[in-house]
Structures are given as structure tokens and as C-alpha cells.
XYZ file of C-alpha atoms in Angstrom:
683
model
C 0.000 0.000 0.000
C 1.288 3.448 -0.881
C 1.888 6.172 1.718
C -1.216 7.968 0.519
C -3.277 4.776 0.916
C -2.059 4.222 4.486
C -2.878 7.815 5.383
C -6.362 7.400 3.868
C -6.963 4.310 5.988
C -6.050 6.120 9.183
C -8.305 9.035 8.306
C -11.178 6.639 7.522
C -10.682 5.015 10.939
C -10.833 8.396 12.640
C -14.013 9.310 10.743
C -15.613 6.043 11.749
C -14.759 6.702 15.410
C -16.205 10.168 15.121
C -19.476 8.776 13.690
C -19.722 6.601 16.771
C -19.618 9.728 18.984
C -15.942 9.668 19.915
C -13.765 12.712 19.274
C -10.425 11.502 17.966
C -7.339 13.758 17.564
C -4.905 11.012 16.587
C -5.678 8.920 13.488
C -3.460 6.084 14.777
C -5.569 5.184 17.844
C -8.112 2.358 17.798
C -11.709 2.240 19.046
C -10.801 1.079 22.553
C -8.340 3.917 22.922
C -10.963 6.309 21.557
C -13.400 5.245 24.245
C -10.740 5.812 26.865
C -10.013 9.296 25.564
C -13.731 10.069 25.500
C -14.009 9.211 29.180
C -11.046 11.433 29.990
C -12.389 14.294 27.936
C -15.886 14.197 29.413
C -14.664 13.629 32.981
C -13.216 16.051 35.546
C -9.710 17.511 35.219
C -7.124 15.164 36.714
C -4.279 16.245 39.030
C -1.655 14.371 36.983
C 1.353 15.162 34.791
C 0.812 13.750 31.301
C 3.540 13.298 28.666
C 2.331 13.938 25.097
C 3.933 14.404 21.673
C 2.919 16.954 19.056
C 3.163 15.197 15.679
C 2.459 15.849 12.020
C 0.673 13.786 9.389
C 2.215 13.286 5.981
C -0.089 16.071 4.755
C 1.343 18.419 7.410
C -1.666 18.315 9.774
C -0.873 18.413 13.494
C -2.149 16.003 16.102
C -1.292 15.017 19.698
C -0.454 11.555 20.951
C 0.611 10.020 24.224
C 4.373 9.775 24.627
C 5.534 6.182 24.422
C 9.016 5.419 25.761
C 11.029 3.012 23.655
C 11.963 -0.254 25.264
C 15.588 -0.355 26.469
C 17.127 -3.811 26.483
C 18.780 -5.028 29.646
C 22.532 -4.568 29.539
C 25.528 -5.919 31.387
C 28.320 -3.403 32.121
C 30.872 -5.304 30.080
C 32.699 -2.209 28.729
C 34.114 -1.321 32.151
C 36.347 -4.357 31.871
C 38.430 -2.559 29.230
C 41.211 -0.196 30.373
C 40.229 2.321 27.675
C 37.028 2.769 25.719
C 36.626 5.010 22.702
C 33.001 6.103 22.861
C 31.050 7.588 19.960
C 28.157 9.689 21.231
C 25.330 9.388 18.697
C 22.593 11.911 18.032
C 19.619 12.134 15.683
C 17.014 9.403 15.168
C 17.385 5.788 14.058
C 16.907 6.806 10.436
C 19.550 9.559 10.322
C 22.017 9.060 13.204
C 25.226 11.034 13.361
C 28.262 11.182 15.658
C 27.919 14.135 18.021
C 31.316 13.694 19.674
C 33.945 11.093 20.447
C 35.482 10.666 23.872
C 38.055 8.496 25.528
C 36.656 6.785 28.615
C 39.316 5.756 31.118
C 38.303 2.738 33.189
C 41.669 1.597 34.522
C 42.189 2.630 38.139
C 45.950 2.619 37.494
C 45.535 5.189 34.728
C 43.151 7.252 36.853
C 45.733 7.432 39.643
C 48.552 8.297 37.223
C 46.591 11.028 35.444
C 45.426 12.526 38.742
C 49.046 12.744 39.900
C 50.552 13.994 36.624
C 47.784 16.373 35.446
C 46.593 18.270 38.473
C 44.552 20.879 36.617
C 43.474 21.370 33.023
C 40.586 23.477 31.672
C 37.500 21.491 30.763
C 38.722 18.170 32.209
C 38.694 16.870 35.760
C 41.004 14.041 36.792
C 39.742 13.989 40.390
C 36.307 12.535 39.660
C 35.318 8.875 39.864
C 34.663 8.659 36.111
C 37.241 10.235 33.794
C 36.391 11.063 30.191
C 38.530 13.046 27.739
C 36.816 14.432 24.663
C 38.450 14.492 21.260
C 40.862 16.058 20.183
C 42.553 14.882 23.464
C 44.991 17.816 23.540
C 45.479 17.447 27.270
C 47.074 14.040 26.656
C 49.386 15.483 24.013
C 50.560 18.267 26.363
C 51.454 15.793 29.103
C 53.003 13.101 26.899
C 56.561 13.782 28.228
C 55.465 13.410 31.865
C 53.523 10.234 31.106
C 56.616 8.793 29.414
C 58.618 9.554 32.546
C 56.073 7.729 34.708
C 56.216 4.755 32.343
C 59.945 4.427 32.964
C 59.342 4.291 36.732
C 56.771 1.463 36.648
C 57.696 -2.191 37.101
C 58.037 -3.820 33.701
C 55.236 -6.287 32.982
C 52.969 -4.992 35.731
C 49.307 -4.277 35.046
C 49.866 -0.525 35.590
C 52.726 -0.532 33.055
C 50.582 -2.397 30.492
C 47.715 0.051 30.921
C 49.987 3.089 30.643
C 51.709 1.665 27.542
C 48.255 1.235 26.019
C 47.488 4.917 26.693
C 50.869 6.022 25.318
C 50.334 4.019 22.141
C 46.924 5.643 21.732
C 48.422 9.148 22.120
C 51.278 8.436 19.682
C 48.893 7.068 17.084
C 46.353 9.877 17.507
C 49.004 12.627 17.236
C 51.438 10.845 14.912
C 51.530 13.563 12.251
C 51.426 16.388 14.811
C 54.390 14.995 16.746
C 56.437 14.527 13.583
C 55.786 18.033 12.229
C 56.186 19.924 15.511
C 59.470 18.187 16.315
C 60.777 19.281 12.933
C 59.661 22.913 13.450
C 60.621 23.264 17.115
C 64.150 22.094 16.353
C 64.547 25.407 14.487
C 62.606 27.441 17.070
C 59.654 27.815 14.701
C 55.975 26.857 14.598
C 53.108 27.078 12.107
C 49.581 28.305 12.778
C 47.984 24.858 12.485
C 50.135 23.498 15.315
C 50.436 26.727 17.289
C 48.359 25.231 20.104
C 51.030 22.627 20.803
C 53.402 25.100 22.496
C 50.731 26.658 24.743
C 50.182 24.254 27.600
C 47.749 25.670 30.200
C 49.582 26.647 33.368
C 52.678 27.794 31.476
C 54.141 31.276 31.920
C 53.562 33.376 28.811
C 55.731 36.319 27.745
C 53.645 39.006 26.034
C 54.832 42.669 25.965
C 52.183 45.332 26.615
C 52.740 48.956 25.518
C 56.384 48.087 24.960
C 56.756 46.846 28.527
C 57.809 43.223 29.183
C 54.925 41.308 30.781
C 54.364 37.779 32.008
C 51.044 35.937 32.335
C 49.852 32.505 33.380
C 48.050 30.699 30.558
C 44.609 29.465 31.611
C 43.308 28.072 28.323
C 43.314 28.605 24.569
C 41.035 28.150 21.585
C 41.041 28.918 17.883
C 38.815 31.804 16.842
C 37.327 32.498 13.399
C 36.432 36.156 13.923
C 39.049 37.481 13.988
C 41.056 34.422 12.929
C 43.681 33.611 15.535
C 44.554 31.689 18.650
C 42.854 33.261 21.673
C 44.826 32.930 24.902
C 42.954 33.256 28.193
C 45.553 34.450 30.696
C 45.860 35.566 34.297
C 48.081 38.116 36.034
C 48.511 39.812 39.415
C 46.913 43.193 40.126
C 45.668 45.393 42.979
C 42.091 46.718 43.153
C 42.641 49.223 45.949
C 41.833 46.761 48.722
C 43.194 43.355 47.802
C 46.025 41.862 45.828
C 44.994 39.000 43.626
C 44.614 37.738 40.085
C 42.797 39.198 37.085
C 41.922 37.575 33.786
C 42.390 38.900 30.276
C 42.696 37.598 26.737
C 45.242 38.008 23.994
C 44.934 36.968 20.350
C 47.789 35.706 18.213
C 46.611 36.546 14.698
C 46.548 33.777 12.111
C 49.619 33.632 9.874
C 50.828 31.707 6.839
C 53.784 29.401 6.806
C 56.044 29.052 9.819
C 57.037 31.832 12.225
C 59.837 32.079 14.729
C 58.322 31.517 18.168
C 60.184 34.432 19.758
C 58.690 36.780 17.123
C 55.095 36.005 18.090
C 53.088 38.575 20.052
C 52.881 36.040 22.892
C 54.862 32.868 23.522
C 56.035 30.654 26.404
C 58.712 32.536 28.326
C 61.117 29.585 28.039
C 61.415 30.380 24.329
C 62.766 33.872 25.072
C 66.385 34.291 24.083
C 67.279 35.673 27.524
C 64.631 33.941 29.610
C 66.521 33.993 32.927
C 67.404 37.710 32.707
C 63.877 38.658 31.680
C 62.376 36.762 34.596
C 64.766 38.488 37.018
C 63.793 41.897 35.597
C 60.101 41.075 35.918
C 60.532 39.979 39.537
C 62.496 43.161 40.361
C 59.799 45.344 38.797
C 57.155 43.344 40.654
C 58.864 44.190 43.954
C 58.635 47.902 43.055
C 54.975 47.416 42.166
C 54.370 45.658 45.484
C 55.842 48.611 47.416
C 53.375 51.142 45.980
C 50.228 49.099 46.625
C 48.039 51.399 48.679
C 48.293 55.202 48.680
C 51.653 56.804 47.881
C 52.918 60.166 46.688
C 55.559 60.056 43.960
C 57.237 61.949 41.140
C 56.538 60.701 37.640
C 58.180 61.346 34.291
C 56.942 59.510 31.228
C 53.870 58.417 29.325
C 50.675 57.688 31.265
C 47.451 56.185 29.944
C 43.819 57.189 30.253
C 41.239 54.527 29.391
C 37.726 55.141 28.184
C 38.158 55.947 24.494
C 36.840 53.717 21.726
C 40.184 53.605 19.943
C 42.199 52.463 22.928
C 43.775 54.465 25.744
C 44.761 58.114 25.371
C 48.406 58.882 26.086
C 49.679 61.800 28.172
C 53.247 62.918 28.690
C 53.318 63.516 32.450
C 56.079 65.164 34.432
C 55.478 66.083 38.053
C 53.889 64.885 41.254
C 51.314 62.091 41.225
C 49.448 60.142 43.879
C 49.198 56.358 43.473
C 45.777 55.446 44.831
C 43.744 52.687 43.167
C 41.107 52.724 45.912
C 40.133 56.370 45.395
C 40.464 55.910 41.620
C 37.824 53.175 41.699
C 35.602 55.005 44.179
C 35.388 58.135 42.044
C 35.496 56.373 38.660
C 33.234 53.400 39.217
C 32.881 52.608 35.502
C 36.626 52.002 35.302
C 36.869 49.911 38.478
C 37.904 46.271 38.504
C 38.138 43.582 41.164
C 40.640 40.802 41.711
C 40.436 37.270 43.002
C 42.260 37.823 46.310
C 45.227 35.742 47.379
C 44.037 35.613 50.959
C 41.554 33.085 52.286
C 37.909 34.035 52.738
C 38.385 34.373 56.489
C 40.879 37.238 56.296
C 40.426 38.155 52.651
C 39.866 41.840 53.257
C 43.212 43.597 53.435
C 43.744 45.662 56.541
C 45.310 49.060 56.146
C 47.484 50.966 58.545
C 48.651 54.556 58.499
C 52.348 55.167 58.878
C 53.278 57.113 62.014
C 52.819 60.721 60.989
C 54.871 62.515 63.581
C 56.899 61.862 66.672
C 55.628 63.639 69.778
C 59.056 63.442 71.368
C 60.761 65.313 68.544
C 58.836 68.530 68.050
C 61.834 70.547 66.913
C 62.768 68.328 63.985
C 60.185 69.522 61.474
C 61.622 67.382 58.714
C 60.826 64.260 60.743
C 57.563 65.360 62.347
C 55.837 66.605 59.197
C 56.154 63.484 57.075
C 52.412 63.565 56.602
C 51.653 62.183 53.174
C 48.794 59.715 53.760
C 51.023 56.783 52.863
C 48.770 53.718 53.157
C 50.305 50.257 52.986
C 48.777 46.818 53.099
C 49.208 44.280 55.856
C 49.481 41.290 53.544
C 51.960 38.509 53.116
C 54.895 39.388 50.829
C 54.382 38.264 47.238
C 56.300 35.274 45.991
C 58.795 35.694 43.162
C 56.303 34.054 40.790
C 53.561 36.491 41.827
C 55.931 39.429 41.398
C 56.849 38.194 37.946
C 53.151 38.158 37.016
C 52.445 41.595 38.533
C 51.044 44.374 36.383
C 53.466 46.949 35.056
C 51.029 49.766 35.877
C 49.462 51.439 38.900
C 46.420 53.694 39.056
C 46.450 57.226 40.390
C 46.037 60.947 39.807
C 48.338 63.430 38.081
C 48.326 66.878 39.691
C 49.839 68.497 36.609
C 47.327 67.003 34.152
C 44.488 66.887 36.724
C 43.485 63.491 35.373
C 43.088 59.938 36.629
C 45.693 57.901 34.794
C 47.494 54.577 34.740
C 51.221 55.018 35.417
C 54.103 52.716 34.506
C 55.611 51.615 37.792
C 59.211 51.871 36.579
C 58.721 55.593 35.821
C 57.864 56.418 39.433
C 60.481 58.116 41.609
C 60.573 59.387 45.213
C 58.598 62.574 45.825
C 61.761 64.573 46.562
C 60.454 67.088 49.093
C 62.221 70.389 49.581
C 61.654 70.987 53.297
C 64.017 73.996 53.332
C 61.880 75.971 50.910
C 60.468 78.183 53.692
C 63.921 79.672 54.096
C 63.861 80.743 50.437
C 60.384 82.275 50.605
C 60.710 86.066 50.471
C 58.035 87.161 52.935
C 58.035 89.422 56.000
C 59.235 87.448 59.026
C 55.986 87.953 60.955
C 53.851 86.590 58.128
C 56.215 83.701 57.487
C 56.215 82.657 61.159
C 52.416 82.892 61.327
C 51.922 80.667 58.277
C 54.544 78.207 59.510
C 52.969 77.947 62.953
C 49.405 77.540 61.680
C 50.140 74.816 59.145
C 52.417 72.963 61.561
C 49.721 72.897 64.235
C 47.007 71.984 61.755
C 48.811 69.051 60.148
C 49.760 67.660 63.549
C 46.068 67.887 64.492
C 47.013 69.233 67.920
C 43.936 71.479 68.025
C 40.823 69.540 69.078
C 38.638 72.656 68.856
C 35.501 72.029 66.802
C 32.298 73.810 65.846
C 28.993 73.263 67.653
C 27.999 71.061 64.707
C 30.533 68.218 64.510
C 32.765 68.348 61.442
C 32.251 72.043 60.671
C 34.990 74.638 60.620
C 37.903 72.216 61.054
C 39.815 73.397 57.995
C 42.499 76.061 57.706
C 41.553 78.709 55.138
C 44.114 81.345 54.157
C 43.404 84.182 51.754
C 46.448 85.659 50.040
C 45.780 88.986 48.367
C 47.965 91.500 46.641
C 49.443 92.407 43.242
C 50.700 89.717 40.841
C 54.180 88.215 41.149
C 54.790 88.933 44.853
C 54.691 85.309 46.123
C 51.045 84.365 46.736
C 51.105 81.131 44.766
C 54.658 80.435 45.893
C 53.505 80.548 49.534
C 51.015 77.726 48.916
C 53.683 75.726 47.062
C 56.110 76.281 49.929
C 53.594 75.113 52.530
C 52.990 71.938 50.525
C 56.710 71.192 50.349
C 57.233 72.003 54.028
C 54.390 69.750 55.189
C 55.297 67.033 52.651
C 51.839 67.058 51.200
C 50.685 67.183 47.597
C 49.640 70.571 46.229
C 46.370 70.436 44.316
C 46.111 73.683 42.372
C 42.889 74.603 40.556
C 41.480 77.716 38.936
C 38.041 78.993 38.010
C 38.445 77.253 34.647
C 38.793 73.879 36.391
C 35.766 74.525 38.619
C 33.467 76.039 36.021
C 31.228 79.074 36.322
C 27.916 77.215 36.194
C 26.337 76.549 39.589
C 25.448 72.895 38.958
C 28.890 72.166 37.493
C 30.640 74.012 40.312
C 28.797 72.044 42.998
C 29.812 68.705 41.471
C 33.412 69.620 40.641
C 34.190 71.462 43.871
C 32.776 68.633 46.002
C 34.818 66.108 44.036
C 38.018 68.161 44.321
C 37.580 68.697 48.054
C 36.895 64.969 48.435
C 40.204 64.125 46.749
C 42.116 66.795 48.657
C 40.717 65.533 51.977
C 41.513 61.912 51.140
C 45.140 62.738 50.302
C 45.493 65.467 52.972
C 46.562 67.715 50.134
C 47.207 71.437 50.285
C 44.484 72.895 48.077
C 45.124 76.097 46.142
C 42.275 77.852 44.337
C 44.023 80.493 42.270
C 42.300 83.711 41.204
C 39.208 82.830 43.254
C 37.627 86.309 42.991
C 34.588 85.144 40.995
C 33.552 82.805 43.820
C 34.162 85.326 46.605
C 32.542 88.463 45.225
C 29.729 90.152 47.085
C 26.230 88.880 46.233
C 23.646 91.173 44.661
C 19.948 91.144 43.860
C 20.485 91.197 40.099
C 22.960 88.366 39.395
C 21.310 85.168 40.627
C 23.782 82.843 38.901
C 26.775 84.422 40.627
C 24.850 84.363 43.901
C 24.505 80.590 43.439
C 28.248 80.245 42.876
C 29.035 82.142 46.070
C 26.467 80.195 48.099
C 27.815 76.841 46.907
C 31.356 77.933 47.673
C 30.375 79.004 51.189
C 28.513 75.775 51.924
C 31.172 73.384 50.679
C 34.094 75.175 52.339
C 32.323 75.079 55.700
C 32.963 71.333 56.000
C 36.438 71.143 54.420
C 39.011 69.901 56.943
C 42.234 70.452 55.043
C 44.489 73.413 54.245
C 43.012 75.754 51.651
C 44.707 78.730 50.017
C 42.653 81.276 48.100
C 44.494 83.916 46.066
C 42.816 87.133 45.035
C 43.625 90.579 43.712
C 40.333 92.202 44.796
C 39.552 91.634 48.477
C 37.468 94.785 48.566
C 34.759 92.944 46.607
C 34.529 89.950 49.015
C 31.112 88.892 50.261
C 30.654 89.567 53.972
C 29.946 85.896 54.689
C 33.530 85.015 53.783
C 35.043 87.261 56.427
C 34.063 84.904 59.243
C 35.325 81.857 57.347
C 38.836 83.137 56.640
C 41.309 82.107 59.309
C 44.316 84.031 57.996
C 44.148 86.947 55.535
C 47.662 87.766 54.301
C 48.287 90.958 52.375
C 51.185 90.964 49.916
C 52.665 94.351 49.083
C 54.936 95.254 46.211
C 58.486 93.954 46.512
C 61.091 96.091 48.207
C 64.650 96.455 46.931
C 65.945 94.010 49.568
C 63.190 91.521 48.683
C 64.037 91.707 44.998
C 67.724 91.219 45.810
C 66.943 88.024 47.719
C 64.730 86.764 44.894
C 67.530 87.396 42.388
C 69.883 85.350 44.548
C 67.379 82.531 44.974
C 66.835 82.114 41.243
C 70.474 82.574 40.214
C 71.586 80.003 42.793
C 69.535 77.405 40.907
C 71.288 78.012 37.577
C 73.336 74.973 36.553
C 76.379 76.834 35.246
C 78.355 79.286 37.353
C 76.989 82.838 37.425
C 79.492 85.672 37.032
C 77.988 88.343 39.281
C 79.060 90.000 42.537
C 77.218 91.652 45.434
C 77.263 95.041 43.707
C 75.681 93.401 40.686
C 72.835 92.053 42.831
C 72.274 95.550 44.232
C 72.079 96.941 40.724
C 69.654 94.263 39.519
C 67.375 94.832 42.521
C 66.811 98.429 41.474
C 64.636 97.329 38.562
C 60.985 97.538 39.696
C 59.811 94.110 38.544
C 58.015 91.332 40.435
C 59.165 87.835 41.310
C 57.584 86.142 38.306
C 59.263 88.624 35.993
C 62.612 88.018 37.711
C 62.261 84.294 37.050
C 61.487 84.965 33.383
C 64.484 87.299 33.078
C 66.831 84.663 34.516
C 65.489 82.005 32.160
C 65.760 84.254 29.095
C 69.226 85.545 30.010
C 70.473 81.990 30.517
C 69.332 81.072 26.999
C 71.014 84.212 25.668
C 74.300 83.355 27.411
C 74.228 79.774 26.114
C 73.590 81.007 22.583
C 76.604 83.356 22.817
C 78.653 80.580 24.451
C 79.492 82.574 27.570
C 78.718 82.588 31.280
C 75.552 84.114 32.616
C 76.634 87.544 33.853
C 75.254 90.899 34.882
C 75.376 92.247 31.308
C 73.146 89.456 29.973
C 70.642 89.993 32.781
C 70.552 93.763 32.351
C 70.062 93.338 28.599
C 66.895 91.322 29.217
C 65.798 93.671 32.028
C 66.022 96.561 29.560
C 63.675 94.773 27.180
C 61.310 94.043 30.071
C 61.337 97.672 31.252
C 60.632 98.940 27.720
C 57.579 96.693 27.630
C 56.437 97.973 31.045
C 56.875 101.560 29.812
C 54.743 100.930 26.718
C 52.119 99.179 28.836
C 51.967 102.146 31.224
C 51.506 104.502 28.273
C 48.668 102.370 26.919
C 46.937 102.246 30.290
C 47.278 106.010 30.591
C 45.778 106.661 27.177
C 42.888 104.281 27.842
C 42.345 105.563 31.381
C 39.337 107.381 32.689
C 40.725 110.859 32.062
C 42.582 109.933 28.896
C 45.744 111.635 30.219
C 49.307 110.330 30.332
C 51.060 109.570 33.621
C 53.120 112.324 35.216
C 56.401 112.947 33.459
C 55.203 111.740 30.044
């Protein structure tokens, strides 16, 4: 009977059942089954789980039928009596079966014990379970062929364990016969092709892979071939610090597909044993790792070199940084949550969280030695076990922190960091009246030692030290803040109105963030040219009123040292008067002050300066400020080098003459554009 005839018979049977009053969904069921279904359908709903199949007729019509499990014949576990079984896992139905995968089932207890001992860990395979199965292509067995050969030589000849291991070795040699032959030929010349690239990357090996030109080492976790982009993808692990814990992080690296054979040491990543100077490279990596270990926490350093800023679509932005930086991954991650990462800590779960301790900030018994007592950089270190040499070798080459010159959060190369290099004698070089200098010195010394426990009625208010420096340009206002920072061994965070913004909503966010950072690092904060935020409020300029109000509110709770410089104190809002602890007025420089400034700058010149005391007296007669004196010295030094002679009085006076001519022209211009339109007296 044709297929169509069989289908017609089933349909006729269903129609006959229907004529007898039975509703039939499945043409294959007989009358007795139809009666049973009728009883179910007309009865109450049953609290049972029913297994059904949704099927299709040859004409494409759907129907439902009860699921019928196929009969499974009784079996005897005879295959476990074979040391090894090669199992084909079939899929599909009985009409179109296909091999889904092939695996090697290891039944021999001898082999299980050997593999557990030799291969402690390998991705995707466990050798610690009761049943051990290795899926094709059995690369784990290829990687450990040398170790298995060594074990074979240790076993008693003719023993059952030796026979079983020889069987496994023969299987591996036969399975990888062509691979072994070709790789031995290539490796003898230090080369490898893309097809067999996987053979040199055994998981657990140390991989050498430079990053941004810096030598780096990683532990290989696993590998796999990728089609998009084509290449061998290496899953690796390295040591990093997340601000709280030291531990491991994962990343990936792709070795792009290539034609022919390549020298292994020319690949973008390769086992470190293939490096031409493997021992020296490992020693260098360990030494750099020890430096990296020392700056885990919060540290203040000098930096000179390229630093990286992540966040762009085309990779990190590069900045050429020279100046003071703070290494502080914890604050980096707190204020830049989108860039934060975590590590898998080295410590156990019980004491996983790293404890932090603050280095002793001052010695109460040595109040006269300011150099020792004011070592107050918030240097935070971790109470963790020292890293092993292997962990140091795997340590990142970068640390996270903040650049005070660029005012950016950046990643710094650890080998470009240097000691902060404080100049604690800078107060002696500051040209300032003795009374003012002593007042500033006493206030900052007391504040940083936190000897004053005086507080506001509301806890946390009014605990900062706010100094307003006002006077004409170039008389030492900014230099005073810089000197205080050096003297107290604290970072100087200098900002201007451009950094803070002149919009009230922007100012609130930026000022709060800056004060947060300054408080965390115990920095000396300098807000230069702060007049716009301090000016008296009025009824007509609501936006500026908002700026002043925000400034007043935020400063009330700042606990650090804050310097505000201004040229217009007569426009200050009255509310600021009660918040300023020390107002310092800077007058124009006197002749003796200018003489000292000349000496200070000329003492810093590298080459010898040919000038006597009379020369200093003569130079001090020129009515220029400190910033102009610095510019004159710099220009005159360039002039002397160009003429191949020493820096002398003549070179300095030549530049001073140019400066004075400019001042004269500027005075004329100001006179012409003045209110009365008249020239100054004598012109």
C-alpha cells in the first residue's frame, strides 16, 4: 500500500470513530483507545502530569499523541572491563544518526591514579572525579606526553599498571602521529606554524607578552582557535591590585593567524622559556614586581613619562606627564566606578579583606625636627603577606592614580615612578616678611599635627584652615602655597576657576569632588584667582549668587588646608570674612626683597653665574616682580648659552632693559585708555 493509501486508511478510521460519537485527535488510535479518551475528555480535570507528543501527518496536519518510551534492552556493564574505551556519542534518530562527539573513557584505576598525579589541573577536564572522560581532540594528553613517558619508565616492567599506561601512550602516539612529527621538525629550528600553534601553549605555562612596549608575564589558563578574527585566543591571568586586595585578574590576547612558519620568539605572545634571555627577563620582571608591590596602597611620587587614560573607543589616550602624582587605586575606583575592577584575592575568605594601617605621621618626642615630624603624606600600605617571586613576575606593570599636573586619573608605569623629593628647606627661600612667614609656619604645623581639638557646635564644621592671600601679581602668593605643601610634605592640588566652572550645577559637582580628593590625600588645596567665587552677592545676578552660596557651603565642611588667592579683596562677600582664618596681604616687593629673589633664582642656575654683590644691588633696582625676575633669569640663561658665555650681569641687564621697555609701553597704553585719557606724570 502506498503512503497515501495508508494515510487514507487512518483518516477513515478516525471518521468512523467520530461517527460513533468519539472525538479523535490522533488517526493512529483504535476504538478502545478512543473510548478511553472520551471518558477522559468528558470527565473532571485530573491532578496528573501527562507526557504527550505533538506530531504531524504526511499532509502536514498536526495532532497530539501520548508519549511512548522506547523499550531499552537489559545490559551488562561489560565495557568497564576494558582499560580504555573510545566512545562515539550518537545523536539524531534511528533513520539519520550522526556522531555528536567522540570521547576516551578511562576505566583503569591505574591510569586514573597516574593522570590525577601527573595532570593536576586542566581546563574542561577533571582528573579527580570517579569517572574520567577526555573528549576528542585529546589535547590534554598530548601536552602531558613527556610526563607520562617519565612515569612509564618508573613502573615495574610487565605490571598491570605498566601495560595500561603503555596502552594509553600508544593511543596518544597514534592519535598525534603527524602532529608529533611536524612539531618536532619545526621546534628544532625554534619555529611553529599556525595549524600546530596550540602545541606550544600548555595551560599553566608562563607566557611572555609585551604590553605597551613593557615586558609582561602571564599565566596561561586556556586557549582556543577563533574564526572572527582568525587567531589563537589565549585566556591568561596576572597579578593586580584593586585598591583593597592583591589578587589575580583575567584577560585575553589573540595571536593573529599567519601563513607558513614563524619564529616563536617573534610572536606577540609565547612561552617565556622560548625567550632568548629567559633567565634575565624573569629576574627583571621579579624586580619590577617588587617595586609594584611597594606602591600598593596610597603613595605620593614623582613621575616622568607616558601615562594612559582609558575610556576611548580607539584604545587608551596617552599623556606625557612630568610632576607629582598620587598612586591610589582605591580612590580611583571610588570616584570612577565605571573604570573599576576587582581581583580574586590571594588571601583566604576568612581574612580576605586587606587591613590598612597609616604610617606614624609625627613623633611627639621630637617637636623641633620639622623634617621628621611633618612626614604627613597619607602613605597607606597593606598588611598582607609578601608576594612570591612568581607572583611578582606576574604583577602588572602599571598602577592607578592621579596626576596633579594634568588633573586626570591615569594609569602610570611603575618603573617611571620616583621618590617625591620634598624640599623641606623651601620656607627659608620664601621672600616674605618674618611675621607673616612665622604665622603661616605655625598655623600649618599645628594643623597638620592635628594638635587642636577645637571644633564647631555642629561636629565636622569649621575644622579646615583657610588662608586668603591677596595682593598684586608676582609677589609670592602662589609660591607661599607651594612652599607650605613642600614644608608639610603634602601634595599641592592647584585649581582655577576654569577647572571649577562658572555654572552653579557644574561648580557644585566639581568642587565637592576636588575637596573629596584633597581631603583623602590630605593635600594642600590652592584655588588660584578665586575672585569670581568670593565676590559680594547682589539682587540682580542670581547665577553668581549661586556660585558664592555653593562655595560658602562646601568650604564650611572642608578639613584640610586651603589657600585662596585674590587681587580684589574689597569685593569679598561679607559671609567670607568669618570663614577666613588668615588673611595675608602681599605688598609690592622692596629692593631688599628683589635682591633676595635674584639670589634665589640665580643660585639654581646649573652653570656658574658671574655676578658680585654690587651686581645684585644693581639688579634689585629694577621695579619688577618675582615672576618677571624668574622669566628674566630664564631668558638671560638662553642668551648666554647662545653666545657661548657665562651668565653675567650684562646678559641679565640686557633682558631687564627689554622688560622695562615693555612695562613703559604698557603704562603709556593704560594712561591713554584711562578714565581721564591723560598720560602719567612725566610723560
